[in-house]
GROMACS .gro file of C-alpha atoms in nm:
model
  366
    1UNK     CA    1   0.000   0.000   0.000
    2UNK     CA    2   0.135   0.343  -0.097
    3UNK     CA    3   0.255   0.571   0.181
    4UNK     CA    4   0.164   0.938   0.136
    5UNK     CA    5   0.306   1.216   0.350
    6UNK     CA    6   0.105   1.537   0.372
    7UNK     CA    7   0.344   1.803   0.502
    8UNK     CA    8   0.181   2.120   0.638
    9UNK     CA    9   0.275   2.375   0.905
   10UNK     CA   10  -0.030   2.301   1.119
   11UNK     CA   11  -0.372   2.141   1.120
   12UNK     CA   12  -0.493   2.351   1.413
   13UNK     CA   13  -0.630   2.653   1.218
   14UNK     CA   14  -0.990   2.656   1.098
   15UNK     CA   15  -0.882   2.759   0.749
   16UNK     CA   16  -0.959   2.658   0.394
   17UNK     CA   17  -0.624   2.487   0.335
   18UNK     CA   18  -0.666   2.274   0.646
   19UNK     CA   19  -1.019   2.181   0.539
   20UNK     CA   20  -0.897   2.074   0.194
   21UNK     CA   21  -0.622   1.863   0.353
   22UNK     CA   22  -0.873   1.701   0.589
   23UNK     CA   23  -1.114   1.630   0.303
   24UNK     CA   24  -0.846   1.472   0.086
   25UNK     CA   25  -0.679   1.271   0.360
   26UNK     CA   26  -1.015   1.129   0.472
   27UNK     CA   27  -1.066   0.999   0.117
   28UNK     CA   28  -0.708   0.894   0.045
   29UNK     CA   29  -0.680   0.693   0.368
   30UNK     CA   30  -0.937   0.450   0.228
   31UNK     CA   31  -0.674   0.332  -0.021
   32UNK     CA   32  -0.335   0.445   0.113
   33UNK     CA   33  -0.138   0.489   0.432
   34UNK     CA   34  -0.164   0.860   0.515
   35UNK     CA   35   0.082   1.046   0.737
   36UNK     CA   36   0.013   1.413   0.810
   37UNK     CA   37   0.336   1.574   0.929
   38UNK     CA   38   0.299   1.908   1.109
   39UNK     CA   39   0.536   2.148   1.283
   40UNK     CA   40   0.329   2.210   1.595
   41UNK     CA   41   0.076   2.035   1.816
   42UNK     CA   42  -0.038   1.714   1.641
   43UNK     CA   43  -0.410   1.788   1.647
   44UNK     CA   44  -0.662   1.899   1.386
   45UNK     CA   45  -0.947   2.148   1.397
   46UNK     CA   46  -1.126   1.940   1.133
   47UNK     CA   47  -1.214   1.575   1.177
   48UNK     CA   48  -0.956   1.325   1.055
   49UNK     CA   49  -1.017   0.958   0.988
   50UNK     CA   50  -0.882   0.747   1.277
   51UNK     CA   51  -0.661   0.558   1.032
   52UNK     CA   52  -0.462   0.875   0.958
   53UNK     CA   53  -0.129   0.919   1.138
   54UNK     CA   54  -0.076   1.275   1.263
   55UNK     CA   55   0.291   1.339   1.348
   56UNK     CA   56   0.475   1.647   1.471
   57UNK     CA   57   0.839   1.743   1.412
   58UNK     CA   58   0.803   1.994   1.699
   59UNK     CA   59   0.928   2.306   1.518
   60UNK     CA   60   0.628   2.540   1.537
   61UNK     CA   61   0.626   2.834   1.297
   62UNK     CA   62   0.538   3.159   1.473
   63UNK     CA   63   0.507   3.467   1.254
   64UNK     CA   64   0.465   3.828   1.361
   65UNK     CA   65   0.206   3.939   1.106
   66UNK     CA   66   0.247   4.305   1.204
   67UNK     CA   67   0.621   4.323   1.132
   68UNK     CA   68   0.740   4.221   0.785
   69UNK     CA   69   1.111   4.190   0.866
   70UNK     CA   70   1.047   3.989   1.179
   71UNK     CA   71   0.818   3.765   0.977
   72UNK     CA   72   1.083   3.703   0.710
   73UNK     CA   73   1.350   3.627   0.972
   74UNK     CA   74   1.120   3.382   1.154
   75UNK     CA   75   1.033   3.213   0.825
   76UNK     CA   76   1.391   3.142   0.721
   77UNK     CA   77   1.513   3.051   1.069
   78UNK     CA   78   1.231   2.799   1.086
   79UNK     CA   79   1.343   2.645   0.756
   80UNK     CA   80   1.688   2.584   0.911
   81UNK     CA   81   1.548   2.440   1.235
   82UNK     CA   82   1.310   2.211   1.049
   83UNK     CA   83   1.567   2.048   0.821
   84UNK     CA   84   1.712   1.764   1.029
   85UNK     CA   85   1.389   1.675   1.208
   86UNK     CA   86   1.200   1.665   0.880
   87UNK     CA   87   1.473   1.453   0.719
   88UNK     CA   88   1.456   1.203   1.005
   89UNK     CA   89   1.076   1.182   0.994
   90UNK     CA   90   1.053   1.148   0.617
   91UNK     CA   91   1.329   0.885   0.611
   92UNK     CA   92   1.147   0.682   0.875
   93UNK     CA   93   0.817   0.688   0.683
   94UNK     CA   94   0.987   0.640   0.343
   95UNK     CA   95   0.686   0.771   0.149
   96UNK     CA   96   0.600   0.706  -0.214
   97UNK     CA   97   0.450   1.056  -0.243
   98UNK     CA   98   0.497   1.383  -0.055
   99UNK     CA   99   0.217   1.641  -0.076
  100UNK     CA  100   0.267   2.005   0.028
  101UNK     CA  101   0.041   2.309   0.030
  102UNK     CA  102   0.274   2.610   0.009
  103UNK     CA  103   0.609   2.717  -0.141
  104UNK     CA  104   0.801   2.718   0.189
  105UNK     CA  105   0.703   2.363   0.287
  106UNK     CA  106   0.789   2.260  -0.069
  107UNK     CA  107   1.133   2.422  -0.038
  108UNK     CA  108   1.190   2.236   0.289
  109UNK     CA  109   1.118   1.907   0.112
  110UNK     CA  110   1.342   1.994  -0.184
  111UNK     CA  111   1.629   2.070   0.056
  112UNK     CA  112   1.614   1.703   0.159
  113UNK     CA  113   1.750   1.607  -0.181
  114UNK     CA  114   1.663   1.527  -0.541
  115UNK     CA  115   1.504   1.191  -0.460
  116UNK     CA  116   1.248   1.359  -0.238
  117UNK     CA  117   1.174   1.626  -0.501
  118UNK     CA  118   1.086   1.355  -0.752
  119UNK     CA  119   0.812   1.239  -0.515
  120UNK     CA  120   0.681   1.590  -0.449
  121UNK     CA  121   0.335   1.709  -0.550
  122UNK     CA  122   0.279   2.073  -0.464
  123UNK     CA  123  -0.084   2.172  -0.424
  124UNK     CA  124  -0.161   2.536  -0.496
  125UNK     CA  125  -0.419   2.694  -0.267
  126UNK     CA  126  -0.370   3.067  -0.305
  127UNK     CA  127  -0.419   3.270  -0.620
  128UNK     CA  128  -0.108   3.310  -0.835
  129UNK     CA  129  -0.159   3.685  -0.800
  130UNK     CA  130  -0.153   3.675  -0.421
  131UNK     CA  131   0.213   3.587  -0.362
  132UNK     CA  132   0.477   3.842  -0.261
  133UNK     CA  133   0.825   3.865  -0.415
  134UNK     CA  134   0.987   3.632  -0.164
  135UNK     CA  135   0.734   3.357  -0.221
  136UNK     CA  136   0.755   3.404  -0.598
  137UNK     CA  137   1.134   3.365  -0.579
  138UNK     CA  138   1.095   3.043  -0.376
  139UNK     CA  139   0.849   2.914  -0.633
  140UNK     CA  140   1.100   2.973  -0.914
  141UNK     CA  141   1.353   2.765  -0.722
  142UNK     CA  142   1.119   2.486  -0.619
  143UNK     CA  143   0.839   2.439  -0.871
  144UNK     CA  144   1.057   2.315  -1.161
  145UNK     CA  145   1.199   2.045  -0.929
  146UNK     CA  146   0.863   1.903  -0.819
  147UNK     CA  147   0.695   1.612  -0.992
  148UNK     CA  148   0.369   1.805  -1.039
  149UNK     CA  149   0.195   2.123  -0.932
  150UNK     CA  150  -0.176   2.063  -0.873
  151UNK     CA  151  -0.378   2.380  -0.933
  152UNK     CA  152  -0.752   2.411  -0.852
  153UNK     CA  153  -0.839   2.695  -1.093
  154UNK     CA  154  -0.837   2.705  -1.472
  155UNK     CA  155  -0.675   3.050  -1.502
  156UNK     CA  156  -0.381   2.975  -1.271
  157UNK     CA  157  -0.325   2.635  -1.434
  158UNK     CA  158  -0.290   2.801  -1.774
  159UNK     CA  159  -0.053   3.067  -1.637
  160UNK     CA  160   0.171   2.812  -1.464
  161UNK     CA  161   0.186   2.598  -1.778
  162UNK     CA  162   0.285   2.906  -1.980
  163UNK     CA  163   0.574   2.958  -1.739
  164UNK     CA  164   0.691   2.602  -1.798
  165UNK     CA  165   0.589   2.454  -1.463
  166UNK     CA  166   0.452   2.095  -1.451
  167UNK     CA  167   0.101   2.209  -1.362
  168UNK     CA  168  -0.216   2.002  -1.373
  169UNK     CA  169  -0.573   2.123  -1.313
  170UNK     CA  170  -0.739   1.942  -1.021
  171UNK     CA  171  -1.029   2.118  -0.844
  172UNK     CA  172  -1.091   2.062  -0.474
  173UNK     CA  173  -1.343   1.801  -0.370
  174UNK     CA  174  -1.665   1.916  -0.206
  175UNK     CA  175  -1.681   1.910   0.172
  176UNK     CA  176  -2.047   1.826   0.203
  177UNK     CA  177  -2.252   1.555   0.037
  178UNK     CA  178  -2.606   1.635  -0.074
  179UNK     CA  179  -2.775   1.850   0.193
  180UNK     CA  180  -3.127   1.962   0.265
  181UNK     CA  181  -3.153   2.287   0.070
  182UNK     CA  182  -3.204   2.612   0.256
  183UNK     CA  183  -3.535   2.788   0.205
  184UNK     CA  184  -3.338   3.119   0.209
  185UNK     CA  185  -3.607   3.298   0.409
  186UNK     CA  186  -3.387   3.385   0.707
  187UNK     CA  187  -3.255   3.740   0.680
  188UNK     CA  188  -2.894   3.643   0.742
  189UNK     CA  189  -2.592   3.731   0.526
  190UNK     CA  190  -2.288   3.516   0.595
  191UNK     CA  191  -1.914   3.557   0.543
  192UNK     CA  192  -1.667   3.288   0.650
  193UNK     CA  193  -1.291   3.322   0.625
  194UNK     CA  194  -0.969   3.419   0.798
  195UNK     CA  195  -0.985   3.775   0.926
  196UNK     CA  196  -0.701   3.912   0.714
  197UNK     CA  197  -0.646   4.202   0.478
  198UNK     CA  198  -0.656   3.966   0.178
  199UNK     CA  199  -1.009   3.851   0.268
  200UNK     CA  200  -1.121   4.217   0.278
  201UNK     CA  201  -1.398   4.180   0.534
  202UNK     CA  202  -1.344   4.551   0.600
  203UNK     CA  203  -1.476   4.618   0.247
  204UNK     CA  204  -1.785   4.414   0.326
  205UNK     CA  205  -1.838   4.619   0.642
  206UNK     CA  206  -1.804   4.945   0.449
  207UNK     CA  207  -2.061   4.827   0.197
  208UNK     CA  208  -2.291   4.711   0.476
  209UNK     CA  209  -2.251   5.044   0.656
  210UNK     CA  210  -2.375   5.226   0.344
  211UNK     CA  211  -2.672   4.988   0.318
  212UNK     CA  212  -2.764   5.053   0.683
  213UNK     CA  213  -2.726   5.430   0.645
  214UNK     CA  214  -2.960   5.422   0.346
  215UNK     CA  215  -3.204   5.213   0.554
  216UNK     CA  216  -3.192   4.939   0.290
  217UNK     CA  217  -3.100   4.663   0.534
  218UNK     CA  218  -3.467   4.559   0.570
  219UNK     CA  219  -3.410   4.375   0.896
  220UNK     CA  220  -3.119   4.169   0.761
  221UNK     CA  221  -2.809   4.094   0.969
  222UNK     CA  222  -2.447   4.021   0.873
  223UNK     CA  223  -2.250   3.743   1.040
  224UNK     CA  224  -1.873   3.723   0.987
  225UNK     CA  225  -1.714   3.396   1.100
  226UNK     CA  226  -1.339   3.369   1.148
  227UNK     CA  227  -1.034   3.462   1.347
  228UNK     CA  228  -0.718   3.648   1.250
  229UNK     CA  229  -0.509   3.960   1.286
  230UNK     CA  230  -0.776   4.191   1.144
  231UNK     CA  231  -1.034   4.116   1.413
  232UNK     CA  232  -0.950   4.426   1.620
  233UNK     CA  233  -0.977   4.656   1.316
  234UNK     CA  234  -1.309   4.502   1.215
  235UNK     CA  235  -1.446   4.527   1.567
  236UNK     CA  236  -1.337   4.891   1.593
  237UNK     CA  237  -1.512   4.971   1.264
  238UNK     CA  238  -1.833   4.806   1.383
  239UNK     CA  239  -1.824   5.003   1.709
  240UNK     CA  240  -1.736   5.336   1.543
  241UNK     CA  241  -2.026   5.307   1.297
  242UNK     CA  242  -2.285   5.173   1.544
  243UNK     CA  243  -2.331   4.847   1.354
  244UNK     CA  244  -2.350   4.623   1.661
  245UNK     CA  245  -2.725   4.571   1.616
  246UNK     CA  246  -2.682   4.419   1.270
  247UNK     CA  247  -2.327   4.274   1.260
  248UNK     CA  248  -2.166   3.990   1.456
  249UNK     CA  249  -1.813   3.851   1.442
  250UNK     CA  250  -1.827   3.485   1.545
  251UNK     CA  251  -1.561   3.226   1.624
  252UNK     CA  252  -1.522   2.930   1.384
  253UNK     CA  253  -1.683   2.603   1.490
  254UNK     CA  254  -1.623   2.248   1.372
  255UNK     CA  255  -1.989   2.204   1.275
  256UNK     CA  256  -1.967   2.483   1.020
  257UNK     CA  257  -2.284   2.355   0.850
  258UNK     CA  258  -2.482   2.530   1.127
  259UNK     CA  259  -2.380   2.864   0.980
  260UNK     CA  260  -2.469   2.767   0.624
  261UNK     CA  261  -2.810   2.637   0.735
  262UNK     CA  262  -2.902   2.975   0.887
  263UNK     CA  263  -2.783   3.189   0.593
  264UNK     CA  264  -2.977   3.311   0.291
  265UNK     CA  265  -2.687   3.492   0.121
  266UNK     CA  266  -2.313   3.427   0.124
  267UNK     CA  267  -2.107   3.745   0.072
  268UNK     CA  268  -1.745   3.704  -0.038
  269UNK     CA  269  -1.495   3.990  -0.072
  270UNK     CA  270  -1.149   3.832  -0.114
  271UNK     CA  271  -0.873   4.019  -0.294
  272UNK     CA  272  -0.722   3.693  -0.418
  273UNK     CA  273  -0.860   3.342  -0.398
  274UNK     CA  274  -0.712   3.012  -0.509
  275UNK     CA  275  -1.035   2.819  -0.528
  276UNK     CA  276  -1.289   2.956  -0.283
  277UNK     CA  277  -1.386   2.630  -0.115
  278UNK     CA  278  -1.624   2.820   0.111
  279UNK     CA  279  -1.828   2.927  -0.194
  280UNK     CA  280  -1.880   2.565  -0.294
  281UNK     CA  281  -1.968   2.480   0.065
  282UNK     CA  282  -2.231   2.755   0.073
  283UNK     CA  283  -2.379   2.635  -0.255
  284UNK     CA  284  -2.400   2.282  -0.112
  285UNK     CA  285  -2.676   2.422   0.110
  286UNK     CA  286  -2.838   2.620  -0.170
  287UNK     CA  287  -2.706   2.953  -0.039
  288UNK     CA  288  -2.674   3.211  -0.322
  289UNK     CA  289  -2.330   3.372  -0.338
  290UNK     CA  290  -2.210   3.720  -0.427
  291UNK     CA  291  -1.839   3.777  -0.479
  292UNK     CA  292  -1.594   4.015  -0.632
  293UNK     CA  293  -1.452   3.865  -0.952
  294UNK     CA  294  -1.106   3.849  -0.800
  295UNK     CA  295  -0.829   3.634  -0.943
  296UNK     CA  296  -0.891   3.358  -0.981
  297UNK     CA  297  -1.120   3.109  -0.805
  298UNK     CA  298  -1.473   3.251  -0.780
  299UNK     CA  299  -1.529   3.250  -1.157
  300UNK     CA  300  -1.479   2.872  -1.159
  301UNK     CA  301  -1.764   2.827  -0.910
  302UNK     CA  302  -2.015   3.111  -0.954
  303UNK     CA  303  -2.204   3.139  -1.283
  304UNK     CA  304  -2.286   3.511  -1.289
  305UNK     CA  305  -2.660   3.577  -1.302
  306UNK     CA  306  -2.737   3.204  -1.279
  307UNK     CA  307  -2.650   3.092  -0.925
  308UNK     CA  308  -2.505   3.414  -0.786
  309UNK     CA  309  -2.338   3.742  -0.874
  310UNK     CA  310  -1.977   3.806  -0.980
  311UNK     CA  311  -1.902   4.173  -0.931
  312UNK     CA  312  -1.622   4.368  -1.098
  313UNK     CA  313  -1.335   4.365  -0.850
  314UNK     CA  314  -1.333   4.662  -0.613
  315UNK     CA  315  -1.660   4.797  -0.756
  316UNK     CA  316  -1.827   4.865  -0.422
  317UNK     CA  317  -2.119   5.049  -0.578
  318UNK     CA  318  -2.215   4.753  -0.797
  319UNK     CA  319  -2.159   4.506  -0.512
  320UNK     CA  320  -2.391   4.706  -0.286
  321UNK     CA  321  -2.656   4.733  -0.555
  322UNK     CA  322  -2.663   4.358  -0.628
  323UNK     CA  323  -2.646   4.263  -0.261
  324UNK     CA  324  -2.952   4.479  -0.191
  325UNK     CA  325  -3.121   4.321  -0.494
  326UNK     CA  326  -3.060   3.974  -0.349
  327UNK     CA  327  -3.189   4.085  -0.010
  328UNK     CA  328  -3.510   4.237  -0.146
  329UNK     CA  329  -3.595   3.999  -0.431
  330UNK     CA  330  -3.724   3.672  -0.285
  331UNK     CA  331  -3.786   3.514  -0.626
  332UNK     CA  332  -3.434   3.588  -0.748
  333UNK     CA  333  -3.286   3.451  -0.426
  334UNK     CA  334  -3.488   3.130  -0.458
  335UNK     CA  335  -3.387   3.085  -0.823
  336UNK     CA  336  -3.018   3.134  -0.737
  337UNK     CA  337  -3.061   2.895  -0.445
  338UNK     CA  338  -3.201   2.622  -0.669
  339UNK     CA  339  -2.923   2.665  -0.924
  340UNK     CA  340  -2.654   2.675  -0.653
  341UNK     CA  341  -2.785   2.353  -0.505
  342UNK     CA  342  -2.787   2.181  -0.844
  343UNK     CA  343  -2.429   2.286  -0.924
  344UNK     CA  344  -2.296   2.172  -0.585
  345UNK     CA  345  -2.492   1.846  -0.600
  346UNK     CA  346  -2.339   1.767  -0.938
  347UNK     CA  347  -1.984   1.836  -0.822
  348UNK     CA  348  -1.784   1.536  -0.940
  349UNK     CA  349  -1.592   1.432  -0.630
  350UNK     CA  350  -1.516   1.083  -0.760
  351UNK     CA  351  -1.383   1.213  -1.089
  352UNK     CA  352  -1.155   1.452  -0.900
  353UNK     CA  353  -1.034   1.172  -0.673
  354UNK     CA  354  -0.964   0.956  -0.977
  355UNK     CA  355  -0.741   1.235  -1.110
  356UNK     CA  356  -0.543   1.216  -0.788
  357UNK     CA  357  -0.511   0.839  -0.807
  358UNK     CA  358  -0.390   0.857  -1.168
  359UNK     CA  359  -0.136   1.119  -1.063
  360UNK     CA  360  -0.012   0.898  -0.781
  361UNK     CA  361   0.039   0.613  -1.029
  362UNK     CA  362   0.243   0.850  -1.250
  363UNK     CA  363   0.477   0.926  -0.958
  364UNK     CA  364   0.558   0.555  -0.926
  365UNK     CA  365   0.615   0.523  -1.300
  366UNK     CA  366   0.834   0.832  -1.300
   0.00000   0.00000   0.00000
């Protein structure tokens, strides 16, 4: 039976990358031996199949998100500290395949030697447009050495192929199987994501503030679910604009379906997005989505005017207009809900998994 190592900084966050890893490992473990190797506490926010081995190399990565130079220093010092412990762990497991989710973890694997690079599959999760210069430089060093780069969006796949990288298009599998569709009568707008500048929840709050000032909120409320370094700024904005009666910031929970079941609209404002797993999750419950047409994931999930709205990026005026339209037009919301549910229900998880299994066979042949 093949041994697959999934190497990731941590499984403790309630983020999209960690959810994708949990989804995949819970499927892969049915056919392979799965070892998730982390740098910190060997626990997972999301449920993992009991057959999965969760191992720590005890080199936690701690980044100061408010200081760029401190963050860079911590990043590279961690790469040095990780090396020998990672080498020992990987050698002990002796995997057929190593799967990583970001450029730095991929670099750490490549530093173990050419033999390990030949087994490396790097899974892209962020948008190609969302990386800074340091990460782009690491990618130039690492990506040509990997066996494959799996990319979940059509645009980024094309761009990576044009640059000569061994990219292959593999979307993420859906988190939820067929659900009972929302009736979308509850006046709740939902946003789920890390509270960071890239997710731009502050833009959503600014748009919502204008809606409230114009008395167009119609009894609706906005719930933002997540944790991150922007929480204080978001909370301060809510307080300063007297939005406490209509806006809540909530902590993530493991049973995230509870949030989707209460929502009638999912509002997304990311600056960059690799795939937008949370959009597909919302649609699994028949929740209509509205999103900026940021590079590059939302356009692969939302069919504009069919199951949701794709708004020109940064066009706050248009976003506000279409959000109010969704709030006030019950028939439109129900139509989008039906189409969202159909698209999510037809998501081809098994076909996507078969792509992975074919890729794993190629690694052995290579």
